[in-house]
mmCIF file of C-alpha atoms in Angstrom:
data_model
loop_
_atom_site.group_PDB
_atom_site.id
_atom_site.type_symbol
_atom_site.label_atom_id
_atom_site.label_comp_id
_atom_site.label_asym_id
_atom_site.label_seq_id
_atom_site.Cartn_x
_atom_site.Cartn_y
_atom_site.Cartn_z
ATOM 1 C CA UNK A 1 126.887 118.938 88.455
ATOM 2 C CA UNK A 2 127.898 120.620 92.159
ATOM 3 C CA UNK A 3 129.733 118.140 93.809
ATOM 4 C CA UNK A 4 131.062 120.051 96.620
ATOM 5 C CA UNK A 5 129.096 122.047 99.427
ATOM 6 C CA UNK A 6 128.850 125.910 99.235
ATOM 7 C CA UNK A 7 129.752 128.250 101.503
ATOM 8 C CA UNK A 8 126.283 128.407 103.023
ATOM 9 C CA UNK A 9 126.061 125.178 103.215
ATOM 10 C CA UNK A 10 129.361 124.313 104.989
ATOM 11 C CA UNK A 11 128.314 126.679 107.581
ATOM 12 C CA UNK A 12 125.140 124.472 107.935
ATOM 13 C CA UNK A 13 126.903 121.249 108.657
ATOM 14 C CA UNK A 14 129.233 123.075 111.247
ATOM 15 C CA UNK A 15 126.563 124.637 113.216
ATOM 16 C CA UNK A 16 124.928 121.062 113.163
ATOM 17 C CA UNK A 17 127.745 118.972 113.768
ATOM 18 C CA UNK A 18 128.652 120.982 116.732
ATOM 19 C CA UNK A 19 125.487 121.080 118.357
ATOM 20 C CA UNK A 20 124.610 117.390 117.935
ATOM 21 C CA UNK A 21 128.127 117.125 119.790
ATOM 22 C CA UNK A 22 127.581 118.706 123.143
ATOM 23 C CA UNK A 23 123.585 117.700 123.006
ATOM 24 C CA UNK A 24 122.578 114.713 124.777
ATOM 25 C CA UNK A 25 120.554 112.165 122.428
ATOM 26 C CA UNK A 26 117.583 111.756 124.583
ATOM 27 C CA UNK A 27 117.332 115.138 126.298
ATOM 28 C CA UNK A 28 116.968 118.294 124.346
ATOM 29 C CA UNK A 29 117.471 116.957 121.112
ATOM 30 C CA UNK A 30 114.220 117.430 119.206
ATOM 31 C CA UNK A 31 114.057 120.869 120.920
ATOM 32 C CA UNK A 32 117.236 121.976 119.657
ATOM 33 C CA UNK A 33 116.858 121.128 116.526
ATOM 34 C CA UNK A 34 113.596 123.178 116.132
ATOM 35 C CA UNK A 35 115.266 126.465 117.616
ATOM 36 C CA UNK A 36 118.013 126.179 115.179
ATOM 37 C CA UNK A 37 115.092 126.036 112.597
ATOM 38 C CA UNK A 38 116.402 122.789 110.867
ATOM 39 C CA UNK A 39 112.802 121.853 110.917
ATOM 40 C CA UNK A 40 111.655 124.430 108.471
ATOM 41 C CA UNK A 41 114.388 123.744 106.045
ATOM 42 C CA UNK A 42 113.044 122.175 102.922
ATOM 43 C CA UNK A 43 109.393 124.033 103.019
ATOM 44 C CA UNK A 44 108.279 126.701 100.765
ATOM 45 C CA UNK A 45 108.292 130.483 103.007
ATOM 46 C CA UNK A 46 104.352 130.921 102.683
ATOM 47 C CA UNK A 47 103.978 127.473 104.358
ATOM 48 C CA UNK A 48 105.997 128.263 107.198
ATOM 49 C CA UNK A 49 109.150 127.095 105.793
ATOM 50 C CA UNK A 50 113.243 128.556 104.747
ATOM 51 C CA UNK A 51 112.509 127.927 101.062
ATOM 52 C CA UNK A 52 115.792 125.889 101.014
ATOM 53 C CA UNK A 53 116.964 123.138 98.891
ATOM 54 C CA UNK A 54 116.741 119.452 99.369
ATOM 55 C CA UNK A 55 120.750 119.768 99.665
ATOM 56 C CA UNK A 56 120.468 121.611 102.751
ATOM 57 C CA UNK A 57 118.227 118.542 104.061
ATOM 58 C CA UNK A 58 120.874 116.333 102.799
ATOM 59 C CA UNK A 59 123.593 118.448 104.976
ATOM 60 C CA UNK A 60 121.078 118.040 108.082
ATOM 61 C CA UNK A 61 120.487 114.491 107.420
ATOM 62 C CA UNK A 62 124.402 113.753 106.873
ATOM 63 C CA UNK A 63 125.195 115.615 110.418
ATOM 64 C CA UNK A 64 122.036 113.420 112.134
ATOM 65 C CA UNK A 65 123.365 110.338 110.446
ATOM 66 C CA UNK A 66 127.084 111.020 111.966
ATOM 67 C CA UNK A 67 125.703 109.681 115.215
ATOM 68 C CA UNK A 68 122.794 107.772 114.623
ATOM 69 C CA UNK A 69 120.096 110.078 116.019
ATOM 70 C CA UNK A 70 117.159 108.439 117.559
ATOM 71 C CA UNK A 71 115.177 112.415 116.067
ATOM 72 C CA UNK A 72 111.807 112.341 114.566
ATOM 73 C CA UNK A 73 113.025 115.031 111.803
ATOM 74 C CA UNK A 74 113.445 111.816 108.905
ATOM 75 C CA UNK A 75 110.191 110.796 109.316
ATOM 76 C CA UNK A 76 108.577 114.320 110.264
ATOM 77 C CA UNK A 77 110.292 116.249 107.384
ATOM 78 C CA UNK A 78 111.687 114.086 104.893
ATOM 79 C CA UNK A 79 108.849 111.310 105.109
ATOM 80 C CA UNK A 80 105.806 113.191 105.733
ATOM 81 C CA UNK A 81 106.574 116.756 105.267
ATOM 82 C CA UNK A 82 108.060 116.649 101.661
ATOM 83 C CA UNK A 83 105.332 114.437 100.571
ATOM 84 C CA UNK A 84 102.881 116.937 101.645
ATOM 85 C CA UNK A 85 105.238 119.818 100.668
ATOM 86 C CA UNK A 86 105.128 118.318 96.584
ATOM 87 C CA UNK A 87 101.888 115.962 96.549
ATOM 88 C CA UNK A 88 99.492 118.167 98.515
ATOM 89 C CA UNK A 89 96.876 120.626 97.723
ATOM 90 C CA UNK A 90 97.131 124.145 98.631
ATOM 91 C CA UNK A 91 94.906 124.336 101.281
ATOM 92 C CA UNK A 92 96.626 121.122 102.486
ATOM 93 C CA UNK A 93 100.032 122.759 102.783
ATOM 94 C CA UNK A 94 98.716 125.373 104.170
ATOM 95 C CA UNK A 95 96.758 123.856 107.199
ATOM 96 C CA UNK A 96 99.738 121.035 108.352
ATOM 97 C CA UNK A 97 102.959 122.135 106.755
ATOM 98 C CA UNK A 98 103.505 125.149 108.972
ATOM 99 C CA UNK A 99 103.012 122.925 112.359
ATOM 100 C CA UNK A 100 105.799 120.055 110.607
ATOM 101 C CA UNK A 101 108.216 123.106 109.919
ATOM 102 C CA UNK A 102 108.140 124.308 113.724
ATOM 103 C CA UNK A 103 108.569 120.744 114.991
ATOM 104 C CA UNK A 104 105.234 121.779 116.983
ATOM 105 C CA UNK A 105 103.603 118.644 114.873
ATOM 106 C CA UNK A 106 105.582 115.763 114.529
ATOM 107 C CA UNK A 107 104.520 113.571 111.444
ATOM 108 C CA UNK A 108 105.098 110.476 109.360
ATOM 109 C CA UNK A 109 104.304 108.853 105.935
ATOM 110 C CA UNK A 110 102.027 105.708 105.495
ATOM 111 C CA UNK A 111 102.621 104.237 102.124
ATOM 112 C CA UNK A 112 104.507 101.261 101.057
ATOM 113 C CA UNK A 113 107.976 101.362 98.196
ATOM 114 C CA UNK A 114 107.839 102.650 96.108
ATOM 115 C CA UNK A 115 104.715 104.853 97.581
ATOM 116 C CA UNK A 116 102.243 104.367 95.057
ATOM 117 C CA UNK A 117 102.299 100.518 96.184
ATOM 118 C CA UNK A 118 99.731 100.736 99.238
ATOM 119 C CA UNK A 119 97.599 99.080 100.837
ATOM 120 C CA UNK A 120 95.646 101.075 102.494
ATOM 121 C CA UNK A 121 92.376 101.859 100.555
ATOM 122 C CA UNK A 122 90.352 104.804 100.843
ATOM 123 C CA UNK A 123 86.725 105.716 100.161
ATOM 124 C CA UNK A 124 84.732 108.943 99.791
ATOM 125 C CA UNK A 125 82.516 110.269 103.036
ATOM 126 C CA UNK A 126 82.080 113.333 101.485
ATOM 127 C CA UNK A 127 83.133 116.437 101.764
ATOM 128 C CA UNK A 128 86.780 115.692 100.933
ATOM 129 C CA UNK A 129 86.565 113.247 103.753
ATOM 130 C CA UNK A 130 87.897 109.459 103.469
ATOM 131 C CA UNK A 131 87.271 106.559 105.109
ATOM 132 C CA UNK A 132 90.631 104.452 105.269
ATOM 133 C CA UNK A 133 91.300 100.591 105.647
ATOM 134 C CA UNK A 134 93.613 98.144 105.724
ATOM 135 C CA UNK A 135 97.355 97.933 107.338
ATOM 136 C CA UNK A 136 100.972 99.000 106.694
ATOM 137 C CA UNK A 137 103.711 97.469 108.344
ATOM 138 C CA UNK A 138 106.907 98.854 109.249
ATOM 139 C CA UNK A 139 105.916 102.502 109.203
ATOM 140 C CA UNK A 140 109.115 105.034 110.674
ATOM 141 C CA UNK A 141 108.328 106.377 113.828
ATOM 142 C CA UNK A 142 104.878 105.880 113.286
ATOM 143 C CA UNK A 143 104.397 104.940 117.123
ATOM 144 C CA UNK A 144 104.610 108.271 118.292
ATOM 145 C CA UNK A 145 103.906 110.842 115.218
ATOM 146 C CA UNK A 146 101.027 113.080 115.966
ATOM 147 C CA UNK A 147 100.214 113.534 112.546
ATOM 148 C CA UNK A 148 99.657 110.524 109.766
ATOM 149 C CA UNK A 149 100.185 110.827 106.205
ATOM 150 C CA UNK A 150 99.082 108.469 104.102
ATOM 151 C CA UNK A 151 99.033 107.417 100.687
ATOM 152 C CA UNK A 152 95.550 105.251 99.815
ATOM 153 C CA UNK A 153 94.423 103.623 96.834
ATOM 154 C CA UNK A 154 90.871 105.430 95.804
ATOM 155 C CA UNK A 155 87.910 104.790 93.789
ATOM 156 C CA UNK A 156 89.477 107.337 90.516
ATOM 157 C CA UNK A 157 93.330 106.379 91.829
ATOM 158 C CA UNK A 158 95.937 107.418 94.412
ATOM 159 C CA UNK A 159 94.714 109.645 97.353
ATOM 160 C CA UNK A 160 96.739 111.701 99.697
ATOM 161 C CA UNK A 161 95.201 111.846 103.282
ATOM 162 C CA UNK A 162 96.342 112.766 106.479
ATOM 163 C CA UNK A 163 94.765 111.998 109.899
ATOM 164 C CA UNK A 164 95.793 112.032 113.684
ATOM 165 C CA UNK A 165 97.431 109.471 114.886
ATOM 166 C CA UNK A 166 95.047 108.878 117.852
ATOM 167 C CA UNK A 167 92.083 109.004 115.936
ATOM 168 C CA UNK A 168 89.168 106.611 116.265
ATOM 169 C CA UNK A 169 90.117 103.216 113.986
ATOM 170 C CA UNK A 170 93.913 103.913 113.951
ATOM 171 C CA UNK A 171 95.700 101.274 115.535
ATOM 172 C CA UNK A 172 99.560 101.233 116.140
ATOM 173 C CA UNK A 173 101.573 98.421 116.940
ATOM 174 C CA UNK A 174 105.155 99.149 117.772
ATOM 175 C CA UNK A 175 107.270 96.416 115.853
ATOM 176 C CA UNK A 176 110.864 94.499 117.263
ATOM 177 C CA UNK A 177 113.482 96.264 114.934
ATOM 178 C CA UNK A 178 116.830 95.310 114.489
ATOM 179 C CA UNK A 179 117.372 99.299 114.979
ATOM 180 C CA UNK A 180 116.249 100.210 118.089
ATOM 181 C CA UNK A 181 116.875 103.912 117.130
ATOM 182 C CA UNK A 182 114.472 103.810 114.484
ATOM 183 C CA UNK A 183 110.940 102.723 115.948
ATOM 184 C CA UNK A 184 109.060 100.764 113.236
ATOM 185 C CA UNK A 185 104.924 99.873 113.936
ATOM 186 C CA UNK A 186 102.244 98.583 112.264
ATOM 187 C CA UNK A 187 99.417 100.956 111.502
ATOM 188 C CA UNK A 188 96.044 99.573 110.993
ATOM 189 C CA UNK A 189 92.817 101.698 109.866
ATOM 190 C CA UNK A 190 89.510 100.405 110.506
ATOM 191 C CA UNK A 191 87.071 102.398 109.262
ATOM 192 C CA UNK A 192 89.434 105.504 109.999
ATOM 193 C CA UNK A 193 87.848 108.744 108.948
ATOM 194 C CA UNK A 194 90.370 111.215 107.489
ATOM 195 C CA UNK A 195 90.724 113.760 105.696
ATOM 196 C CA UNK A 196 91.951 113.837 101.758
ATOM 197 C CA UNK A 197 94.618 116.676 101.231
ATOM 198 C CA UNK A 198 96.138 115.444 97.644
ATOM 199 C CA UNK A 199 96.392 117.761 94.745
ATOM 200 C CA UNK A 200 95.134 116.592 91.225
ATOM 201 C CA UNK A 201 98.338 115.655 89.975
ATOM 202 C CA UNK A 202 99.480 113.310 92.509
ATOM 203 C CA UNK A 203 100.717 110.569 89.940
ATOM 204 C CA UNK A 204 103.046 112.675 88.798
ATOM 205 C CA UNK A 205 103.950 114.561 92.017
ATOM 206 C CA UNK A 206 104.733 111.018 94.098
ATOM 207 C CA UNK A 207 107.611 110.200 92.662
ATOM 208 C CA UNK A 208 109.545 113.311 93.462
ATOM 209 C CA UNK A 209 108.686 113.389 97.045
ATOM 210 C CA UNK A 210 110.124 109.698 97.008
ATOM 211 C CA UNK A 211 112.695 110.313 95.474
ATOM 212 C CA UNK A 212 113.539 113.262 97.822
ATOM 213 C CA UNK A 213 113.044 110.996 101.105
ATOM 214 C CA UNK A 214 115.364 108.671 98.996
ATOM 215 C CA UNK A 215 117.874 110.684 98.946
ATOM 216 C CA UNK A 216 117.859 112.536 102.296
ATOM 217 C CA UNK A 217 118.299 108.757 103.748
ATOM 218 C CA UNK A 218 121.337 108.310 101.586
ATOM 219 C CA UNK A 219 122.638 111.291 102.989
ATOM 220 C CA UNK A 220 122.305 109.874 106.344
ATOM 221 C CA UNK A 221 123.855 106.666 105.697
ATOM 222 C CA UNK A 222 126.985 108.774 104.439
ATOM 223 C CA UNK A 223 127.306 110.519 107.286
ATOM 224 C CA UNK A 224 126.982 107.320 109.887
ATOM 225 C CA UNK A 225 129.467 105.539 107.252
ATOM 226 C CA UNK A 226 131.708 108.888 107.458
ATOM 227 C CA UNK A 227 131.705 108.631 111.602
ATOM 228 C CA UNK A 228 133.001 104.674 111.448
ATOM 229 C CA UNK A 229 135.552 105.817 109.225
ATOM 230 C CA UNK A 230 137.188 108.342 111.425
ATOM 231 C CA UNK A 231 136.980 106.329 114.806
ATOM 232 C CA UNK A 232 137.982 103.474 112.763
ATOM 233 C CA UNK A 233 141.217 105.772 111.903
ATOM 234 C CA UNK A 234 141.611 107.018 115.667
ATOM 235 C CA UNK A 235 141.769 103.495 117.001
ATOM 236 C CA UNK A 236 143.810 102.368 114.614
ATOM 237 C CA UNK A 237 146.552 104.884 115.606
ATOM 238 C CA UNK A 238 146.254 104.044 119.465
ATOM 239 C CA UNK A 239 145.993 100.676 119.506
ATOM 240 C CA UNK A 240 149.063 98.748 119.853
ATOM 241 C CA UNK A 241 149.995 95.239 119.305
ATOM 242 C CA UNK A 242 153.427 93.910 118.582
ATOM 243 C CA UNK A 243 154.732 97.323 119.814
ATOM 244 C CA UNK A 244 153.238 99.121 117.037
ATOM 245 C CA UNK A 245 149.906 100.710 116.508
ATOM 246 C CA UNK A 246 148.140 98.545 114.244
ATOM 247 C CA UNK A 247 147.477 101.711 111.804
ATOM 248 C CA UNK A 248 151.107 100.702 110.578
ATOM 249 C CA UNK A 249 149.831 96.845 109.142
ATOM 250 C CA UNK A 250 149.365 97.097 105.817
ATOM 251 C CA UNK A 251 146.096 94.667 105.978
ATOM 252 C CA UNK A 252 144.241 97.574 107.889
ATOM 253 C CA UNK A 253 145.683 100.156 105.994
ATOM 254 C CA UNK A 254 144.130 98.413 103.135
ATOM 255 C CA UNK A 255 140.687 98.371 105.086
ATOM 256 C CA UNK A 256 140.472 101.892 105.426
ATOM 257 C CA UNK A 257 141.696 102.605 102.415
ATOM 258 C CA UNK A 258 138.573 100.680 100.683
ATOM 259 C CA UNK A 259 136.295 102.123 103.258
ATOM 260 C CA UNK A 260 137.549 106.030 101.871
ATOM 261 C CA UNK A 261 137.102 105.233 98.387
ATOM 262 C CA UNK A 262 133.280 103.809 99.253
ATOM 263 C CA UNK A 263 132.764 106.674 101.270
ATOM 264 C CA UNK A 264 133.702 109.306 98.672
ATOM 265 C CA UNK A 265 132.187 108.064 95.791
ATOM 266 C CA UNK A 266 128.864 107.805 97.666
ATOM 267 C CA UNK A 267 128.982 111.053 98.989
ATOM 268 C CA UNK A 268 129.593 112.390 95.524
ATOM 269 C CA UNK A 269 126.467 109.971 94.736
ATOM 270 C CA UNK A 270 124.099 111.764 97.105
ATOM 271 C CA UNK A 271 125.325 115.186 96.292
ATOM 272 C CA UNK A 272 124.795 114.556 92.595
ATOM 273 C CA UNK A 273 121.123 113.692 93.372
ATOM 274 C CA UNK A 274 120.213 116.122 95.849
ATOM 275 C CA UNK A 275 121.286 118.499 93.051
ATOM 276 C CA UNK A 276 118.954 116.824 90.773
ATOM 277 C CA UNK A 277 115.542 118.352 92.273
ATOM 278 C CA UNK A 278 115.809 121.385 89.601
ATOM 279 C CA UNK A 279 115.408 118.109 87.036
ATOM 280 C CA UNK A 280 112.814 115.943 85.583
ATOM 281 C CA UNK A 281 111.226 113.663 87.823
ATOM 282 C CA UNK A 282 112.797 110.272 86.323
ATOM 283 C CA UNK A 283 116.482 112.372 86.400
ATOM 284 C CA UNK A 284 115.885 112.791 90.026
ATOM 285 C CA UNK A 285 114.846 109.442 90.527
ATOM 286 C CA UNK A 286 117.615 107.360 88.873
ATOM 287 C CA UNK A 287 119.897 109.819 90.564
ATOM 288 C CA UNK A 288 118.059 108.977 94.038
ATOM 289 C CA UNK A 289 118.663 105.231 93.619
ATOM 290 C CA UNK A 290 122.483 105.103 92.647
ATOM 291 C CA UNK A 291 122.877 107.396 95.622
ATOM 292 C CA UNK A 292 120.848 104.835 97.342
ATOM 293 C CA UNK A 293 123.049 101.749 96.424
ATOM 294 C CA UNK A 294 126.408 103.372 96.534
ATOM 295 C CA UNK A 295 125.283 104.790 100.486
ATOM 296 C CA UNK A 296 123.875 101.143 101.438
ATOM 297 C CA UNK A 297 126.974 99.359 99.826
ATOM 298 C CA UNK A 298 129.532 102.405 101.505
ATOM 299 C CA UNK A 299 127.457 102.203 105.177
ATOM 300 C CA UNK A 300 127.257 98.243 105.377
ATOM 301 C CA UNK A 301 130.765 98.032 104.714
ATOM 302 C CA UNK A 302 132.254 100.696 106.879
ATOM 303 C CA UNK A 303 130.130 99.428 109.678
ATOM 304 C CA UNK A 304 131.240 95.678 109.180
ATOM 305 C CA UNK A 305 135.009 96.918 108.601
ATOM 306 C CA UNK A 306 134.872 99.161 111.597
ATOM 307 C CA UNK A 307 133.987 96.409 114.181
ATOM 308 C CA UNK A 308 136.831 93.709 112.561
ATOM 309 C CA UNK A 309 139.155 96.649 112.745
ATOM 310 C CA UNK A 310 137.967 97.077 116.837
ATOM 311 C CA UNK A 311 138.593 93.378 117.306
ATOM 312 C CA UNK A 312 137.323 92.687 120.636
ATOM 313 C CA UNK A 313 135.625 95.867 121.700
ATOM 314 C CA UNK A 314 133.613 96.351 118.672
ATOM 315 C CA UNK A 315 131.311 93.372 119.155
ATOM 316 C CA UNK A 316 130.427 94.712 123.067
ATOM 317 C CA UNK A 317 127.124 96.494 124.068
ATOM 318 C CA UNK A 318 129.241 99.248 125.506
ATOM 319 C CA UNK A 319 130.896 100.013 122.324
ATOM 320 C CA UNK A 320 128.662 102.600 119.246
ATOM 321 C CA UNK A 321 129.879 100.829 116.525
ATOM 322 C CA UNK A 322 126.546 98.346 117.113
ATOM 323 C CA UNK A 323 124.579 100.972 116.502
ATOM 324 C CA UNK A 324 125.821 101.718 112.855
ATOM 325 C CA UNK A 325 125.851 97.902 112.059
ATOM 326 C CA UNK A 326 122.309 97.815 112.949
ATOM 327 C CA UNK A 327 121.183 101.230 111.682
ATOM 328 C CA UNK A 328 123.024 100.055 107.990
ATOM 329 C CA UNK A 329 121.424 96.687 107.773
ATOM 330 C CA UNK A 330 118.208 99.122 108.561
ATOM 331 C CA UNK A 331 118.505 101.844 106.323
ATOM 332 C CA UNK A 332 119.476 98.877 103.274
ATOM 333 C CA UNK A 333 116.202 97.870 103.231
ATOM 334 C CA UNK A 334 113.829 100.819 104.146
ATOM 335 C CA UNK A 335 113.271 101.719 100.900
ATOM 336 C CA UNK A 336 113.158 98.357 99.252
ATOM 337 C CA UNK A 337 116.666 95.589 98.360
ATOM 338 C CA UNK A 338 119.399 96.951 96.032
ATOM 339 C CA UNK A 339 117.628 94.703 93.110
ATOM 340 C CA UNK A 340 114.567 97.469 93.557
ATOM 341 C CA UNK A 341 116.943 100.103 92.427
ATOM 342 C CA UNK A 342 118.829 98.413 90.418
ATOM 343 C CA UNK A 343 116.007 97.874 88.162
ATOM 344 C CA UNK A 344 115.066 101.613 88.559
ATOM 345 C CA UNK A 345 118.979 102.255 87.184
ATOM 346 C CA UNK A 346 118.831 99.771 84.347
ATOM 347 C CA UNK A 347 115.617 100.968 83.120
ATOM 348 C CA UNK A 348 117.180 104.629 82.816
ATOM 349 C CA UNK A 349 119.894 103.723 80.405
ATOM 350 C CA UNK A 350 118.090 100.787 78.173
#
């Protein structure tokens, strides 16, 4: 079990973490992180891709989740991209993976939690070709992805399709989120014709690409719960009351305290998981949902400490730390309640 970063890796969250400093959220972000070739990270080489492991996604995610990034790449590459990078055929991978891993293609993932409970439906046109129906709500990003993957029931079983997000019979409705960084829509097909890209084995191939996503979110919520930690610290050693920076009361020393100890174990959570894609599929997916819980449980908390800590300040518009209360009462339920996982836990030890 590798609980610490290597080397490599370090160097990673560095370069990352210092260019998502001096880069402006809205201007140059998505372009930036495509030149570094972040993008290409998690992808096998003959599909475009670094051949890297999910932890190096994890270290990306962690550094995106540090200040809340309104970027496509959790949708586009952890959504969308893995799912087609472990549930697709060949000739699937090789026709849309290498336009994800440039960020030339942005893309996203249709399917409900866990995936294989859709309900979208698909039926054969021939030639490989599907004709999709029904509606998913709450789809990441799915407002402005180029390229839509989507997991359908079929006539034999699950089918993996992908189609373009303007086609004919694709409807997108972009939803009110309590997020606003993270654009959810609803996606309706009517009579959508698209194209079926899934290998044979996709029953068995599903659950590691969720689990993958799974824990490449955790990974963000780490990071965002790392970021209220520290300017939780810094204002608690300028601000003053009572002549004395407030740092020194042991009630807030306490808070931070707790807000550490959540922090750490959940980043030893995620890093024990995104280890866990050399092992079997149910390994990686109990390992996927305690990181899950321990990052919802470590996020939700240093966001709600972080503003009580602020007093005043941290409930104004001006102030970030509304951004990371919103983005952790997000990220809690993207990939179904604590109970979902919970169950997934319990069922790995009875």
């Amino acid at each position: 079990m590798a609980l610490e970063l290597t080397h490599e890796q370090e160097q990673l969250r560095d370069s990352v973490r210092a260019f998502l400093t001096k880069t402006d959220a809205k201007h140059g972000l998505w372009e930036g992180l495509t030149g570094l070739g972040l993008t290409e990270i998690p992808f096998p080489e003959r599909f475009g891709g670094a051949g890297y492991t999910l932890t190096d996604t994890s270290v990306v995610m962690h550094e995106l989740g540090r200040t809340i990034s309104n970027a496509a790449y959790f949708s586009s590459v952890c959504l969308a991209g893995l799912t087609l990078s472990e549930c697709a055929s060949d000739a699937g991978r090789a026709t849309h993976l290498p336009a994800i891993a440039t960020g030339k293609c942005t893309a996203t993932l249709v399917a409900g939690y866990p995936y294989s409970d859709t309900p979208i439906t698909a039926t054969p046109s021939g030639d490989s070709r599907l004709i999709l129906r029904g509606t998913q709500e709450f789809v990441v990003n799915g407002d402005s992805a180029h390229l839509l993957v989507v997991v359908a029931r079929g006539e034999k079983g699950l089918e993996l399709a992908v189609i373009d997000g303007a086609a004919p019979g694709v409807v997108r409705t972009p939803l009110e989120s309590l997020d606003t960084t993270r654009p959810l829509t609803r996606i309706e097909f009517a009579e959508a014709h698209a194209q079926g890209v899934g290998d044979a084995n996709l029953g068995a191939t599903l659950p590691r690409a969720q689990a993958s996503a799974l824990v490449a979110l955790a990974s963000e919520q780490v990071g965002a719960a790392e970021a209220c930690l520290e300017m939780s610290v810094e204002y608690a050693k300028t601000r003053e009351q009572f002549g004395r920076p407030i740092g020194s009361f042991q009630s807030i020393k306490h808070r931070l305290t707790d807000m550490l100890v959540a922090l750490e174990l959940a980043h030893a959570a995620v890093l024990d998981a995104a280890n866990a894609d050399e092992r079997p599929t149910d390994e990686l997916a109990t390992a996927a949902s305690i990181a899950h819980v321990l990052a919802s449980e470590a996020f939700t908390y240093a966001a709600e400490e972080s503003i009580q800590i602020h007093g005043g300040i941290g409930f104004t518009w001006e102030h970030p730390l509304h951004r990371y209360f919103r983005r952790a009462k997000s990220d809690a339920l993207l990939f179904g309640s604590a109970e979902t996982h919970h169950e997934v836990i319990a069922a790995s030890v009875i």
